[in-house]
Short mmCIF file of C-alpha atoms and ligand atoms in Angstrom, two decimals:
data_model
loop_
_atom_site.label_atom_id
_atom_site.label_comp_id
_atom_site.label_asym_id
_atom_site.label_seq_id
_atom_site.Cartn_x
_atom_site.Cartn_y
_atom_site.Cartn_z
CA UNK B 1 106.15 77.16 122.31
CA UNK B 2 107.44 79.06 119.64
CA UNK B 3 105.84 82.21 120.84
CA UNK B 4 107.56 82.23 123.86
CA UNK B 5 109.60 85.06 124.06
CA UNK B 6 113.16 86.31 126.36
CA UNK B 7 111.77 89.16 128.23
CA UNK B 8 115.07 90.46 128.60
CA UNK B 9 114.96 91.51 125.38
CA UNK B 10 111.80 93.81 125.28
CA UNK B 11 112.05 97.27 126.25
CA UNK B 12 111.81 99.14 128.99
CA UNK B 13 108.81 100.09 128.38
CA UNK B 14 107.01 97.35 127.58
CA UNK B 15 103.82 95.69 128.81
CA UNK B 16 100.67 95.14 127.41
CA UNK B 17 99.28 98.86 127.59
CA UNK B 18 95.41 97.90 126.11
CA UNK B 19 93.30 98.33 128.26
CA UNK B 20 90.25 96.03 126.62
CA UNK B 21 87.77 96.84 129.27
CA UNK B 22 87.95 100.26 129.27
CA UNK B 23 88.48 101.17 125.35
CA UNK B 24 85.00 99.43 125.06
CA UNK B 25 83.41 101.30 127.81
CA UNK B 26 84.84 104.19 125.68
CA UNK B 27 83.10 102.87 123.14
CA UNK B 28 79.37 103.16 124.33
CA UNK B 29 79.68 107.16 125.29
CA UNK B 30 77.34 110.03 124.61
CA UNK B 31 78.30 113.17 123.27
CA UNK B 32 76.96 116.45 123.18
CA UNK B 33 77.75 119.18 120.29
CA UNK B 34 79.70 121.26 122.88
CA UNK B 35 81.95 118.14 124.14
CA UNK B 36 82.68 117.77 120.32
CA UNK B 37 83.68 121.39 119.58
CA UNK B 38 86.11 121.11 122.73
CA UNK B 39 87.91 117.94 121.71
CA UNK B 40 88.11 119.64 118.01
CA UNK B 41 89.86 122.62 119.33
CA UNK B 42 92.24 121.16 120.76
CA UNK B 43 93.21 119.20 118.02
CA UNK B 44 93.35 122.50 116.11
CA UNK B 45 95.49 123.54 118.57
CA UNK B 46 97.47 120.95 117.28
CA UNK B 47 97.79 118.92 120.54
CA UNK B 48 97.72 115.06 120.20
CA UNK B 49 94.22 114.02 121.74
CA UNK B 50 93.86 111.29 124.46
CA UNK B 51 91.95 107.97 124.24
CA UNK B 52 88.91 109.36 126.17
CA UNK B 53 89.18 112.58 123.71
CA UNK B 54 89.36 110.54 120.39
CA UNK B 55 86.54 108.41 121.99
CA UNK B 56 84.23 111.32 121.79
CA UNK B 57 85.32 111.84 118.08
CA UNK B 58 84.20 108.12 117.54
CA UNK B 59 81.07 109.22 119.16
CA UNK B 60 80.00 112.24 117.32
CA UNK B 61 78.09 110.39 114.64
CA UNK B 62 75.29 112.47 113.38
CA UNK B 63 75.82 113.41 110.16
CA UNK B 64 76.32 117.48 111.48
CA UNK B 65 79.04 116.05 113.67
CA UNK B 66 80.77 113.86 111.52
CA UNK B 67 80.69 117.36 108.82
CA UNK B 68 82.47 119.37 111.68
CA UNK B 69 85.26 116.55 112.12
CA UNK B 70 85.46 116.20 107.86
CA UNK B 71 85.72 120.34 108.17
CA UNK B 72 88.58 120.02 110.83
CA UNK B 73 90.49 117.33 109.59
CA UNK B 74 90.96 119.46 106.62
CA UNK B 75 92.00 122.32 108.07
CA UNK B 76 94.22 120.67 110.31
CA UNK B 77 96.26 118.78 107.32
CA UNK B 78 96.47 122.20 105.46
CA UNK B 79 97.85 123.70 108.55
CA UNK B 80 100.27 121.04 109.22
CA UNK B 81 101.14 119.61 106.29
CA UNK B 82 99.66 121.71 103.60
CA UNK B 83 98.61 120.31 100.25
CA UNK B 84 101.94 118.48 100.04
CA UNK B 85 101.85 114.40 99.36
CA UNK B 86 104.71 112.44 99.40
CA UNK B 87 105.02 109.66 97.02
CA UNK B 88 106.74 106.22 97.26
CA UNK B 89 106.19 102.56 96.26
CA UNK B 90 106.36 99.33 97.99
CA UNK B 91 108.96 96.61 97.15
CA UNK B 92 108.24 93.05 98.31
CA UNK B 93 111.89 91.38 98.73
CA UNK B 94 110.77 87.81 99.96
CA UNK B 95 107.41 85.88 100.65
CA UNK B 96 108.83 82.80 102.63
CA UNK B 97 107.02 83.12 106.08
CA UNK B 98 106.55 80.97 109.06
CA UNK B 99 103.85 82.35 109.97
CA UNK B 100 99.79 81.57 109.44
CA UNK B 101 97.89 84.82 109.49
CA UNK B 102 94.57 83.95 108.41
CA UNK B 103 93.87 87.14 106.79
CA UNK B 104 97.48 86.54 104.08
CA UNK B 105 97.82 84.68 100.85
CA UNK B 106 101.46 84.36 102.07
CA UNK B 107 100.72 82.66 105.51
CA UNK B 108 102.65 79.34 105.42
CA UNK B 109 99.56 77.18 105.00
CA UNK B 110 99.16 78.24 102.07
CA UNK B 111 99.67 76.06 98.75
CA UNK B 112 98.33 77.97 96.22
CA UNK B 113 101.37 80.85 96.66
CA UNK B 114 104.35 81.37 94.09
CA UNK B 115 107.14 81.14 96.92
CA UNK B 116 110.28 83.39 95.84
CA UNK B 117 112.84 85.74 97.81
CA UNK B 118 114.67 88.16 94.83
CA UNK B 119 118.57 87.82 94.69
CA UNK B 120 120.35 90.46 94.15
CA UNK B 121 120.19 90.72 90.56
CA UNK B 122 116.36 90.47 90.69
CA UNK B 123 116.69 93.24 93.01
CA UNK B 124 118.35 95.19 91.35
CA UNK B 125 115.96 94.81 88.00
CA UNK B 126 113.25 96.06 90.29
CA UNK B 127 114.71 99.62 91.55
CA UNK B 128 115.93 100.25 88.40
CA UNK B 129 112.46 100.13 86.89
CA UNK B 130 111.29 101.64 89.73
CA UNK B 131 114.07 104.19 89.27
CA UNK B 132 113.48 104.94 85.92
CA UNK B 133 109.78 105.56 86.52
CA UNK B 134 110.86 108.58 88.52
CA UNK B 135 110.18 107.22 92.12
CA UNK B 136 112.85 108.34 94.84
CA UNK B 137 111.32 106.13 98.09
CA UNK B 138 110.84 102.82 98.63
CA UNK B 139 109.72 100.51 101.21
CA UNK B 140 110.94 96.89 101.11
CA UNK B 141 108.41 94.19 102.66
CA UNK B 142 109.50 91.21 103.98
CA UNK B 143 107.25 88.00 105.17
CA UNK B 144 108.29 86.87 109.05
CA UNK B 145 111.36 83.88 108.43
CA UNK B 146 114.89 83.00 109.45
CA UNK B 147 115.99 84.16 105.53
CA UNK B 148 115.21 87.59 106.09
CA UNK B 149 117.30 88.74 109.32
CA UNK B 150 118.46 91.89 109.86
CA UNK B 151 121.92 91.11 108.10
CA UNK B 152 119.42 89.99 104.90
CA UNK B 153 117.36 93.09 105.24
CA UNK B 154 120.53 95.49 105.97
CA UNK B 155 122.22 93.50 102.88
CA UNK B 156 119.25 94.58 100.63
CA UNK B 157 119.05 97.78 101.93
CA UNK B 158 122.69 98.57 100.69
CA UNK B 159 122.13 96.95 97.34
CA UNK B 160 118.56 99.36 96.74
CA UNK B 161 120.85 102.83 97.59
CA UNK B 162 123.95 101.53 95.71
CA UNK B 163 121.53 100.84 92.55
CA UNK B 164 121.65 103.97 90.57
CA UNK B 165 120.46 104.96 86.47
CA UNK B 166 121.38 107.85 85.02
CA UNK B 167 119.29 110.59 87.12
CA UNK B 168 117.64 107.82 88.95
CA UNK B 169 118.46 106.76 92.84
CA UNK B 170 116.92 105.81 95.88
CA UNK B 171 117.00 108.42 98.73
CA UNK B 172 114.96 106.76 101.36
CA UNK B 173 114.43 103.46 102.73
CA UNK B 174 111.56 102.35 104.69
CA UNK B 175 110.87 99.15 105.98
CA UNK B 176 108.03 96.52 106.66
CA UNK B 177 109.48 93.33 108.31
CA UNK B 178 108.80 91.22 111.40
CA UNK B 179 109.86 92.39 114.52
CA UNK B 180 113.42 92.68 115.71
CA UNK B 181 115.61 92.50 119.01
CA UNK B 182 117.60 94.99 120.29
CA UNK B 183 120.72 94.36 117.72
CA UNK B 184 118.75 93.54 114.96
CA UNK B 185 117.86 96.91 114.94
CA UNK B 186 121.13 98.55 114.98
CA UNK B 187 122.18 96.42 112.13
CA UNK B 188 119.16 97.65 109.80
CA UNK B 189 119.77 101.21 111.73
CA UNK B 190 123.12 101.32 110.63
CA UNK B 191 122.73 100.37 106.97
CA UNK B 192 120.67 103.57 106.24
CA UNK B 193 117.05 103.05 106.80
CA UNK B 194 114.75 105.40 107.05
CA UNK B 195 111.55 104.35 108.74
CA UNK B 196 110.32 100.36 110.34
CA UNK B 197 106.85 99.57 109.90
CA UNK B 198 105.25 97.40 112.52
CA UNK B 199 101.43 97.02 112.41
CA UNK B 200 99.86 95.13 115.22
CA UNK B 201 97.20 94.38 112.62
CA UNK B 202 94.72 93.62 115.56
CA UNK B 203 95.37 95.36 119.17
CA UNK B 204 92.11 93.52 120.30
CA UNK B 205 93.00 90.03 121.80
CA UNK B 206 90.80 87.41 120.83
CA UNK B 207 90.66 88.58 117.71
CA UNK B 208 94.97 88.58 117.47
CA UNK B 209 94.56 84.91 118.74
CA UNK B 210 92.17 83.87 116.64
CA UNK B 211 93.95 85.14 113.06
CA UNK B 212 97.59 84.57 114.25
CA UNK B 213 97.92 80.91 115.53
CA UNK B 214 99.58 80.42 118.73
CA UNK B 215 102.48 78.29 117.64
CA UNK B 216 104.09 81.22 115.60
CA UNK B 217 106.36 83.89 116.24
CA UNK B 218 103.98 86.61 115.46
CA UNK B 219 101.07 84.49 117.58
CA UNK B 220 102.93 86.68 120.36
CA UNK B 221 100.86 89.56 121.24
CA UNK B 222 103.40 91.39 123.55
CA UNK B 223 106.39 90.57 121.40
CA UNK B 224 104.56 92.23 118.35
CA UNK B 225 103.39 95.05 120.53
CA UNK B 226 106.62 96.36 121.56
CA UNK B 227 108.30 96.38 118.44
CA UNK B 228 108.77 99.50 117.63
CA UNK B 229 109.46 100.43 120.94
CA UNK B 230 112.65 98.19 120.54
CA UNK B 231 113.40 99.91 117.43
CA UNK B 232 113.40 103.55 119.40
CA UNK B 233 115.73 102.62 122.11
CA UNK B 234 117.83 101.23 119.31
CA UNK B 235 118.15 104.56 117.36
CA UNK B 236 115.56 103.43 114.72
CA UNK B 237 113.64 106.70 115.65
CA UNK B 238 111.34 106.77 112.78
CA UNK B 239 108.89 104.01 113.28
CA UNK B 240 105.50 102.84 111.57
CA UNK B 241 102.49 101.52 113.43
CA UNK B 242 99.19 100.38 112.02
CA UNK B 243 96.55 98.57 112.48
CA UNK B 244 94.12 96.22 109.36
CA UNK B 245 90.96 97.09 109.44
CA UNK B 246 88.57 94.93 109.27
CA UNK B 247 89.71 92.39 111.52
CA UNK B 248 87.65 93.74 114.35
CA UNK B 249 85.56 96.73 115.16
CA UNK B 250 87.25 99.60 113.24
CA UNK B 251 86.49 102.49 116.49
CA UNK B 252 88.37 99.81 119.25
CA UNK B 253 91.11 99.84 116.46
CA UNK B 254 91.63 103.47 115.99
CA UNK B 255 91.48 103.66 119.90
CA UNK B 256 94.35 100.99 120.11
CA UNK B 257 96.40 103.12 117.70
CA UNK B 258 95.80 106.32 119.56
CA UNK B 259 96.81 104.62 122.74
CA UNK B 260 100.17 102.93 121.10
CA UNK B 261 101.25 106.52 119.75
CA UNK B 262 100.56 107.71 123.11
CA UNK B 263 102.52 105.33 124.73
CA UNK B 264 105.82 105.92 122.78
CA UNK B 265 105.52 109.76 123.23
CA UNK B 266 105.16 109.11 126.65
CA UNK B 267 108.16 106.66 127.21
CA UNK B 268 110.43 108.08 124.07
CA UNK B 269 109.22 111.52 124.21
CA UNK B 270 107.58 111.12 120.26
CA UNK B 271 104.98 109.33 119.14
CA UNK B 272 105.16 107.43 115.88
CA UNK B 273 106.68 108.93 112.11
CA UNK B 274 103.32 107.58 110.38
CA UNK B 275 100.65 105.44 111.01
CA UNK B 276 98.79 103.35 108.25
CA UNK B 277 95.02 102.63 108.33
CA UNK B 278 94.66 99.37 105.55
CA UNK B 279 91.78 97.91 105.25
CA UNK B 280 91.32 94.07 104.60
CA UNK B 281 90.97 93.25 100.65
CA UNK B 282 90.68 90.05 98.90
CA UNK B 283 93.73 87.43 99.15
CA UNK B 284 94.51 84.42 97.38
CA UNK B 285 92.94 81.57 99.35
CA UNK B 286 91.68 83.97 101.98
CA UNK B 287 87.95 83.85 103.53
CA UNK B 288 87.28 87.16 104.73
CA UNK B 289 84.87 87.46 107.77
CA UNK B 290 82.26 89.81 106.75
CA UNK B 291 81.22 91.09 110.69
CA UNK B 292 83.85 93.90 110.82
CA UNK B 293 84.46 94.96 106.94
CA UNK B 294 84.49 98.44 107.12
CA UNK B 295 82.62 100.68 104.69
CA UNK B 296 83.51 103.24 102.83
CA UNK B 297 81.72 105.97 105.17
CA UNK B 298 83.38 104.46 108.31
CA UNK B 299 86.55 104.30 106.27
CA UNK B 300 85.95 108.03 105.71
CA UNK B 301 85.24 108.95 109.39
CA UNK B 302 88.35 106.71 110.25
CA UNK B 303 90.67 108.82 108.35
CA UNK B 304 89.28 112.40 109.20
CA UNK B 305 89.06 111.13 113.24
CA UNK B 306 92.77 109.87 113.35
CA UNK B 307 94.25 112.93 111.71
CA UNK B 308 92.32 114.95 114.24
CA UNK B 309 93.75 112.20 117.66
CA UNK B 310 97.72 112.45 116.09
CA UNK B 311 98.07 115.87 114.41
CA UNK B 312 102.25 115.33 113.72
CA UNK B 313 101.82 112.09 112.93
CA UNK B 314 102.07 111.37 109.06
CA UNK B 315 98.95 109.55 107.57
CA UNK B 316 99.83 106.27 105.14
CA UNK B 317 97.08 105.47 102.51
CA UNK B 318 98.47 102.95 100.38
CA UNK B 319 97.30 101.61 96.95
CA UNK B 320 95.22 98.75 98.68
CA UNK B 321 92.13 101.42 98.00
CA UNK B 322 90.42 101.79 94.56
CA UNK B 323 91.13 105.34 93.44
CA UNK B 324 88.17 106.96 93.64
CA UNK B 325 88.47 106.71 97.45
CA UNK B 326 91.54 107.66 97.74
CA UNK B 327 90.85 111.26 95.76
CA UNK B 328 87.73 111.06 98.35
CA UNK B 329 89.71 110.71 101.42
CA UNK B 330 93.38 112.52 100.49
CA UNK B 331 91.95 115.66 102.00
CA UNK B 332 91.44 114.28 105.44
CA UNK B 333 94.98 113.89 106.60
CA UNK B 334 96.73 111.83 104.52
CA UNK B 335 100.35 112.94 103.82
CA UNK B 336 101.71 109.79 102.20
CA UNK B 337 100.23 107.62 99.18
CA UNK B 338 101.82 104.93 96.70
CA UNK B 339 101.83 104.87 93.43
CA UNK B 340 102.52 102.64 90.21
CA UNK B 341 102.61 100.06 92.83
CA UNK B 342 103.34 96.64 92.16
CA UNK B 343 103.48 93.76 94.94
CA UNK B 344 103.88 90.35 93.24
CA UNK B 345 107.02 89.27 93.42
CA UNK B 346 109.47 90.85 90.39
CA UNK B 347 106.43 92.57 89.65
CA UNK B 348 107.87 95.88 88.40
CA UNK B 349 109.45 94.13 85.75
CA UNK B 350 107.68 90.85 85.27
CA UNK B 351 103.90 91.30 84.96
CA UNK B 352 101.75 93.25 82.76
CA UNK B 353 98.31 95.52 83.52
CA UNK B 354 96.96 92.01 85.18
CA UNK B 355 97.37 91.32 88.81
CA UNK B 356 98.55 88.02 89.33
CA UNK B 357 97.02 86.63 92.85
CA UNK B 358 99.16 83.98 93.20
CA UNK B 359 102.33 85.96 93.61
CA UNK B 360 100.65 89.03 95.73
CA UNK B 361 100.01 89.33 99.26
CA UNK B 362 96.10 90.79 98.63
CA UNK B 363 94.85 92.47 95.95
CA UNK B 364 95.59 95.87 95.15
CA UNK B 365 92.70 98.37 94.53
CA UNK B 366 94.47 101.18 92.90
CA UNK B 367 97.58 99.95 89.94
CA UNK B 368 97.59 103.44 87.89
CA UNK B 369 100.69 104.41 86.96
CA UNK B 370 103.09 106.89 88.90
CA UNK B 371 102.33 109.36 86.48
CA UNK B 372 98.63 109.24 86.11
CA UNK B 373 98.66 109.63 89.81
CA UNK B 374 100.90 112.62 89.81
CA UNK B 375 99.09 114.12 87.03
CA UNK B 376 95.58 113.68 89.10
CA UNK B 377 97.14 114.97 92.46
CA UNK B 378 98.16 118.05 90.53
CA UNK B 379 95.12 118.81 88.42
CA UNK B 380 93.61 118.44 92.68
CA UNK B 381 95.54 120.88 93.57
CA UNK B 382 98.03 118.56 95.64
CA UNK B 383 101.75 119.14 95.09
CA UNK B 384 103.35 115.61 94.70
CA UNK B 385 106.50 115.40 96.76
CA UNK B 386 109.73 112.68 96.71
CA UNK B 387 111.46 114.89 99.75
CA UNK B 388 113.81 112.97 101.32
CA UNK B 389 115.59 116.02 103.12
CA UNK B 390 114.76 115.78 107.00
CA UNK B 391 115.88 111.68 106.71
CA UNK B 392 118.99 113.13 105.64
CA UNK B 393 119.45 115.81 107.77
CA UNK B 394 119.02 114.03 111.14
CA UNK B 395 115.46 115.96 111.28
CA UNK B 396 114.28 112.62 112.81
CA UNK B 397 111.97 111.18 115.98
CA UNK B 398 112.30 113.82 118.58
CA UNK B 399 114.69 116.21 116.44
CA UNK B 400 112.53 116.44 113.67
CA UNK B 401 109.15 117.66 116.01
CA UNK B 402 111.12 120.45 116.92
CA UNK B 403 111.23 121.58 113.11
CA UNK B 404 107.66 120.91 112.95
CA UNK B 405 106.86 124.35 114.14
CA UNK B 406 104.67 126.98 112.02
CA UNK B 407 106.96 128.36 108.89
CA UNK B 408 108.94 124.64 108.74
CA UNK B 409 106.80 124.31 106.29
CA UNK B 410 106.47 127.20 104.15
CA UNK B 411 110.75 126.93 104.77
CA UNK B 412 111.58 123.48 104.26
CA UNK B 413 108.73 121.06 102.93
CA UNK B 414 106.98 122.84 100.12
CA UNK B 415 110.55 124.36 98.73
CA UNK B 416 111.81 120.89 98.66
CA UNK B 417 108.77 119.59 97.51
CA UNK B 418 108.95 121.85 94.22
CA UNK B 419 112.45 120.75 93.67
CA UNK B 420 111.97 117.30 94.04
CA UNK B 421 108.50 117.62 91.56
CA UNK B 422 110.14 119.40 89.06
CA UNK B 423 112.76 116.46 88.92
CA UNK B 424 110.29 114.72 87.89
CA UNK B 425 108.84 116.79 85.63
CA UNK B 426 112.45 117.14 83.57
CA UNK B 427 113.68 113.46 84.06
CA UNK B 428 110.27 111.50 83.97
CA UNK B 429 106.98 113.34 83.30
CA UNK B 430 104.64 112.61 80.65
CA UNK B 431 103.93 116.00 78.64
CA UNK B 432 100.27 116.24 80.13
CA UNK B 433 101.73 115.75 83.54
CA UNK B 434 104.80 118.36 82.55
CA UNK B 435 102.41 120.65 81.69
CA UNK B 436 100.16 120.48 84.71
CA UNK B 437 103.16 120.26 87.06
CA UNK B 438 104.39 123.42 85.83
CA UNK B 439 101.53 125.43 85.99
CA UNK B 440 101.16 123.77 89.46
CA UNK B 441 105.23 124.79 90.80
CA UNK B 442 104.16 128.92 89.21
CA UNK B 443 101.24 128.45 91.21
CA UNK B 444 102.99 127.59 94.41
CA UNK B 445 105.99 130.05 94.15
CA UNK B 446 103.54 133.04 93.56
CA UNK B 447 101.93 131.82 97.09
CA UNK B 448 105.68 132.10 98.83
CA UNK B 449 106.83 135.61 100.34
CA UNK B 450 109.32 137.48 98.60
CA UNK B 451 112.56 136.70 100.38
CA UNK B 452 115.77 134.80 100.22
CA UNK B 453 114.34 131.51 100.57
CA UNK B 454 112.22 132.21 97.18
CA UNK B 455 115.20 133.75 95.45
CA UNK B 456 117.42 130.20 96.51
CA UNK B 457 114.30 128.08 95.33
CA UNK B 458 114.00 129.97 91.67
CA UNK B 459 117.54 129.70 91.29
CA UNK B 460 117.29 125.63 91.97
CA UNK B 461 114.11 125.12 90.19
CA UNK B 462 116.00 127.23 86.75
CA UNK B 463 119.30 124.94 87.50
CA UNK B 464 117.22 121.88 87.37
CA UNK B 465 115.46 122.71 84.63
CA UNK B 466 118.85 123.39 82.62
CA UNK B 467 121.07 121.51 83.45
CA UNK B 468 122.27 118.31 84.90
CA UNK B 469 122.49 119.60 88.66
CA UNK B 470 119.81 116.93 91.03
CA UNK B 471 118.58 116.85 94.46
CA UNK B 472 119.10 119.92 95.40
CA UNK B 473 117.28 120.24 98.66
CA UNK B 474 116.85 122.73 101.88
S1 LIG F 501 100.87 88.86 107.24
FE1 LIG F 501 103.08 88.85 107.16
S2 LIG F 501 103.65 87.55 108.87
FE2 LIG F 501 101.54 87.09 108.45
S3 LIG F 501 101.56 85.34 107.04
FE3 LIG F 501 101.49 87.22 105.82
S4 LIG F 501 103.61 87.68 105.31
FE4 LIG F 501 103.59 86.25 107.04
#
């Protein structure tokens, strides 16, 4: 059965850590106001909460509770990652997959799907349009097949930072892709990645068996499940987890997440780089089970209650949401959004304003352009960030929660932040979105303390601005 697996190559940590029985019994408790305010302070405290702890959060649904976790989750974001939001877009590489995930338009029963992997020319087209719309991270997204191993995906990963235009490069490389063994990773590891996505899409079990046949490699619960543990012991320290909601009730999902990042701090000694929360949208040839949708008030409480369970953890909200709920929700927690993001196949290049289902793997809710969304964030109040710096610096995994102190921020993030917006705004910016970033960078540097660091980020910001000098980052 092709979802057998060679334990010998999980990791040491792995076993099935869900614990069905008891994240449902978690689901039936009664809070109080007082339990609430204790589980919130310690989040404030900014100490990752514990299943039981994020349980209670799930509780606390009166409408005064679920105000006191929307008024914590934003103070909690400002205080860790302040009003910065880092931009990238998604490039899908190849949509061959041997897989049958009932919830994909690329799930190999599928007929109805353009089939196409990019060579490296078509690659190529697509960074440089992506390139030359001012973006600076990617993530390349793979379907599950024998094509796209990890000499494939390394291969592609060199050809996306060896693609340069004039100002324009690539300076991090994330990655969504099936999961690996042991080796595999090293090989992607060693090409330059930055981050590997793994979402377990489900962590409840019937549900997993029920949307991912049994006969395929990802039909393999436990194989899926410790993927990014592999990843960790094979120096990919920045990993991805998520989970699609929708599939099954959204609270036993957010309590599967919280219990995954709490099993890799536990065994690696730090818990996942981000964790992404997409919820199920229309697919070509898809039927979509109503029972679970989620709403857009859930969706709401979803976001606020796992910023509060996984304070370092960065927050994913991807262009699968219409726009108006992503302004809604950006305040929560979120530290990472898409934008100008295109997912059919050669899409940055090949298709106009139009979605085209047949060559996407769902439909995108949100396909403004990169500058329309940097121009909103700003006129928000959000400063738009490309920073690539800590990737770079080996401020990864464990190394980079020791820089995650108080003043990292005010130090590091919002100083490269500026530098890498006001990039933009020379190379790339429309003038409305010049104009708005600019008032938005004086606004920002009259918040910093007088100091050296201030003095070093004028001088960049002025060299920038005059002359030909780029990524010039702290
Ligand atoms: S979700 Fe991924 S693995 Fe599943 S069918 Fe779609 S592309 Fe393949």
């Amino acid at each position: 059965m092709l979802s057998l697996i060679d334990r010998r190559k999980l990791s040491r940590s792995a076993h099935d850590f869900i614990d069905e029985n008891r994240l449902h019994s978690l689901l039936d408790l009664r809070v109080g106001p007082e339990r609430l305010d204790d589980v919130i302070a310690k989040s404030m405290s900014k100490q990752p909460l514990s299943v039981d702890e994020t349980a209670v959060l799930l509780a606390a649904d009166r409408p005064e509770m679920v105000e006191k976790i929307y008024d914590a989750a934003r103070r909690l974001k400002q205080d860790v990652y302040g009003n910065r939001i880092v931009l990238f877009a998604p490039l899908y590489v190849g949509n061959e997959c041997t897989n049958d995930c009932q919830y994909c338009a690329f799930r190999r029963s599928n007929p109805d799907v353009v089939r196409r992997t990019l060579d490296e020319d078509e690659l190529r087209q697509q960074v440089l349009a992506l390139e030359r719309k001012g973006h600076k991270r990617l993530i390349l997204v793979f379907g599950e097949h024998p094509h796209y191993d990890a000499d494939f995906i390394a291969d592609c990963v060199r050809h996306v930072y060896a693609t340069r235009t004039g100002r324009g490069e690539i300076r991090r490389l994330n990655i969504n892709a099936a999961p690996l063994d042991h080796d595999g990773y090293r090989i992607v590891k060693e090409a330059g990645i930055g981050t590997y996505q793994i979402f377990q899409e489900t962590y409840h079990h019937d549900t997993y068996r029920r949307v991912h046949p049994a006969d395929t490699r990802k039909g393999n619960y436990l194989w899926r499940l410790d993927g990014v543990a592999r990843a960790m012991e094979a120096e990919c320290d920045d990993v991805g987890i998520g989970a699609l909601f929708g599939l099954y009730d959204w609270r036993f999902e957010v309590l599967g997440l919280v219990a995954h990042a709490l099993h890799l701090q536990k065994h690696y000694n730090v818990g996942p780089h981000t964790i992404s929360f997409p919820r199920l949208r229309p697919a070509l040839g898809v039927k979509l089970h109503e029972t679970h949708l989620v709403g857009d008030k859930d969706f709401k409480r979803l976001v606020a209650i796992i910023r509060l369970a996984v304070p370092y953890t960065g927050m994913i909200l991807t262009a699968r949401e219409p726009a108006e709920i992503r302004r809604a929700v950006l305040g929560f927690g979120v530290s990472q959004i898409d934008a100008g993001s295109r997912i059919e196949l050669g899409g940055y290049t090949e298709v106009g304003d139009a979605q085209v289902m047949e060559r996407e793997q769902f439909e995108l809710g949100d396909i403004r352009s990169l500058d329309v969304v940097m121009r909103e964030l700003l006129v928000d109040g959000y400063i738009p960030s490309f920073c690539t710096a800590c990737y770079r610096l080996g401020r990864t995994g464990e190394h980079f929660m020791e820089f995650a102190i108080p003043g990292f921020i005010r130090n590091f993030c919002t100083p490269n932040a500026l530098t890498t917006l006001m990039e933009y705004l020379v190379d790339y910016a429309s003038p409305e979105t010049r104009k708005a970033g600019e008032e938005a960078v004086r606004r920002e540097l009259e918040k910093l303390p007088e100091g050296e660091r201030k003095n070093q980020l004028r001088d960049r910001l002025r060299r920038i601005a005059e002359s030909d000098e780029r990524d010039l980052y702290f």
